[in-house]
mmCIF file of C-alpha atoms in Angstrom:
data_model
loop_
_atom_site.group_PDB
_atom_site.id
_atom_site.type_symbol
_atom_site.label_atom_id
_atom_site.label_comp_id
_atom_site.label_asym_id
_atom_site.label_seq_id
_atom_site.Cartn_x
_atom_site.Cartn_y
_atom_site.Cartn_z
ATOM 1 C CA MET Z 38 2.458 26.477 37.513
ATOM 2 C CA SER Z 39 0.681 28.691 34.892
ATOM 3 C CA ASP Z 40 -2.968 28.326 34.187
ATOM 4 C CA SER Z 41 -2.499 28.329 29.985
ATOM 5 C CA LEU Z 42 -0.550 25.439 30.166
ATOM 6 C CA PRO Z 43 -0.999 21.780 32.074
ATOM 7 C CA GLU Z 44 1.198 20.492 34.943
ATOM 8 C CA ALA Z 45 2.306 17.412 33.057
ATOM 9 C CA GLU Z 46 3.605 19.076 30.362
ATOM 10 C CA VAL Z 47 5.933 22.027 31.814
ATOM 11 C CA GLY Z 48 7.021 19.521 33.799
ATOM 12 C CA ALA Z 49 8.209 17.232 30.881
ATOM 13 C CA VAL Z 50 9.665 20.070 29.458
ATOM 14 C CA ALA Z 51 11.605 20.813 32.894
ATOM 15 C CA GLU Z 52 13.059 17.305 32.763
ATOM 16 C CA GLY Z 53 15.339 18.219 30.492
ATOM 17 C CA VAL Z 54 16.631 21.801 31.564
ATOM 18 C CA PRO Z 55 19.459 22.205 33.761
ATOM 19 C CA ALA Z 56 18.503 23.127 37.214
ATOM 20 C CA GLY Z 57 18.486 26.505 38.456
ATOM 21 C CA VAL Z 58 16.208 27.772 34.734
ATOM 22 C CA PRO Z 59 13.526 29.190 36.900
ATOM 23 C CA GLU Z 60 10.200 28.187 36.234
ATOM 24 C CA ALA Z 61 8.907 30.847 34.251
ATOM 25 C CA VAL Z 62 11.463 30.718 31.921
ATOM 26 C CA VAL Z 63 10.577 27.543 31.004
ATOM 27 C CA GLU Z 64 6.962 28.087 30.839
ATOM 28 C CA ALA Z 65 7.477 30.569 28.316
ATOM 29 C CA VAL Z 66 9.988 28.600 26.432
ATOM 30 C CA VAL Z 67 6.954 26.041 26.037
ATOM 31 C CA GLU Z 68 4.392 28.705 25.141
ATOM 32 C CA ALA Z 69 7.336 30.166 22.337
ATOM 33 C CA GLU Z 70 7.610 27.014 20.517
ATOM 34 C CA PRO Z 71 4.668 25.571 17.860
ATOM 35 C CA ALA Z 72 3.573 22.436 18.254
ATOM 36 C CA TYR Z 73 4.375 19.980 15.716
ATOM 37 C CA ASP Z 74 2.043 18.143 13.669
ATOM 38 C CA PRO Z 75 3.291 15.639 11.626
ATOM 39 C CA ALA Z 76 -0.051 15.294 9.968
ATOM 40 C CA ALA Z 77 -0.527 19.115 9.248
ATOM 41 C CA PRO Z 78 -0.907 20.176 5.038
ATOM 42 C CA ALA Z 79 2.585 21.087 4.378
ATOM 43 C CA PRO Z 80 3.274 23.171 1.067
ATOM 44 C CA LEU Z 81 6.054 20.294 -1.339
ATOM 45 C CA ASN Z 82 6.859 23.989 -3.256
ATOM 46 C CA VAL Z 83 7.491 21.682 -6.306
ATOM 47 C CA ASP Z 84 8.149 23.459 -10.145
ATOM 48 C CA ARG Z 85 5.826 22.992 -12.510
ATOM 49 C CA ALA Z 86 6.622 24.483 -15.728
ATOM 50 C CA PRO Z 87 4.244 24.749 -18.648
ATOM 51 C CA SER Z 88 3.445 22.077 -20.940
ATOM 52 C CA GLY Z 89 1.775 24.454 -23.826
ATOM 53 C CA ASN Z 90 -1.182 23.227 -23.087
ATOM 54 C CA ALA Z 91 -3.454 25.311 -21.790
ATOM 55 C CA ASP Z 92 -6.482 22.021 -20.238
ATOM 56 C CA VAL Z 93 -3.006 20.156 -19.025
ATOM 57 C CA ASP Z 94 -1.128 23.250 -17.917
ATOM 58 C CA ALA Z 95 -4.710 23.926 -15.807
ATOM 59 C CA GLN Z 96 -4.705 20.189 -14.352
ATOM 60 C CA LEU Z 97 -1.191 20.306 -13.578
ATOM 61 C CA GLY Z 98 -1.782 23.599 -11.522
ATOM 62 C CA ARG Z 99 -4.496 22.155 -9.390
ATOM 63 C CA LEU Z 100 -1.919 20.162 -7.830
ATOM 64 C CA ALA Z 101 -1.280 22.615 -6.011
ATOM 65 C CA ASP Z 102 -4.182 22.283 -3.421
ATOM 66 C CA THR Z 103 -3.379 19.663 -1.877
ATOM 67 C CA ASP Z 104 -0.217 21.542 -0.444
ATOM 68 C CA HIS Z 105 -3.115 22.990 2.100
ATOM 69 C CA LEU Z 106 -4.635 19.314 2.860
ATOM 70 C CA ALA Z 107 -4.265 17.213 5.190
ATOM 71 C CA THR Z 108 -3.096 13.965 3.253
ATOM 72 C CA ASP Z 109 -6.285 12.209 3.384
ATOM 73 C CA GLY Z 110 -7.916 14.989 0.927
ATOM 74 C CA HIS Z 111 -5.187 14.455 -1.474
ATOM 75 C CA VAL Z 112 -6.995 11.387 -3.243
ATOM 76 C CA GLU Z 113 -9.601 13.149 -4.254
ATOM 77 C CA VAL Z 114 -7.938 16.024 -5.927
ATOM 78 C CA TYR Z 115 -5.589 13.324 -7.812
ATOM 79 C CA GLU Z 116 -8.046 11.959 -9.118
ATOM 80 C CA ASP Z 117 -9.465 14.796 -10.496
ATOM 81 C CA VAL Z 118 -6.446 15.707 -12.299
ATOM 82 C CA HIS Z 119 -6.207 12.348 -13.572
ATOM 83 C CA ARG Z 120 -9.284 12.724 -14.812
ATOM 84 C CA GLY Z 121 -8.691 16.070 -16.240
ATOM 85 C CA LEU Z 122 -5.379 15.034 -18.067
ATOM 86 C CA ARG Z 123 -7.124 11.299 -18.972
ATOM 87 C CA ASP Z 124 -9.844 14.553 -20.748
ATOM 88 C CA ALA Z 125 -7.080 16.262 -22.146
ATOM 89 C CA LEU Z 126 -5.421 12.900 -23.748
ATOM 90 C CA THR Z 127 -8.436 12.037 -25.255
ATOM 91 C CA ALA Z 128 -9.827 15.583 -26.543
ATOM 92 C CA LEU Z 129 -5.715 15.224 -28.452
ATOM 93 C CA ASP Z 130 -7.112 11.910 -30.015
ATOM 94 C CA ALA Z 131 -10.202 13.434 -30.895
ATOM 95 C CA ARG Z 132 -8.825 16.362 -33.461
ATOM 96 C CA PRO Z 133 -8.573 15.821 -36.894
ATOM 97 C CA GLY Z 134 -5.198 15.814 -38.025
ATOM 98 C CA PRO Z 135 -3.573 16.724 -41.644
ATOM 99 C CA PRO Z 136 -5.134 15.861 -44.101
ATOM 100 C CA ALA Z 137 -3.256 12.145 -45.730
ATOM 101 C CA PRO Z 138 -1.108 12.615 -48.868
ATOM 102 C CA PRO Z 139 -2.579 11.734 -52.548
ATOM 103 C CA ARG Z 140 -2.075 8.604 -53.072
ATOM 104 C CA PRO Z 141 -0.280 8.434 -56.379
ATOM 105 C CA TYR Z 142 -1.784 6.471 -59.342
ATOM 106 C CA ASP Z 143 -0.530 2.395 -58.781
ATOM 107 C CA ASN Z 144 0.630 2.029 -62.508
ATOM 108 C CA ARG Z 145 -0.350 -1.897 -62.983
ATOM 109 C CA SER Z 146 0.804 -1.998 -66.861
#
């Protein structure tokens, strides 16, 4: 057996290996395969099209931070992005628009 792998782990892998395969080959395969961790961060690789508004684009770009975080860290980023998008929308409402057209005189004759 190998000092780098517990005997139980090599034995578990060896159970599915056909008879006659040398133990060194089984150990090499076990060492070569990366352990699968379903909770590990994985990038979503979602394309983000520019919106034309710098504030909105900055917030949408922040969503890429979730690609490198575990799932329990996503909530903080989502809340931050939501707050930023809400602020950007509020800022759009606060901007003065074009002046209203002049009203014609009311002819009350």
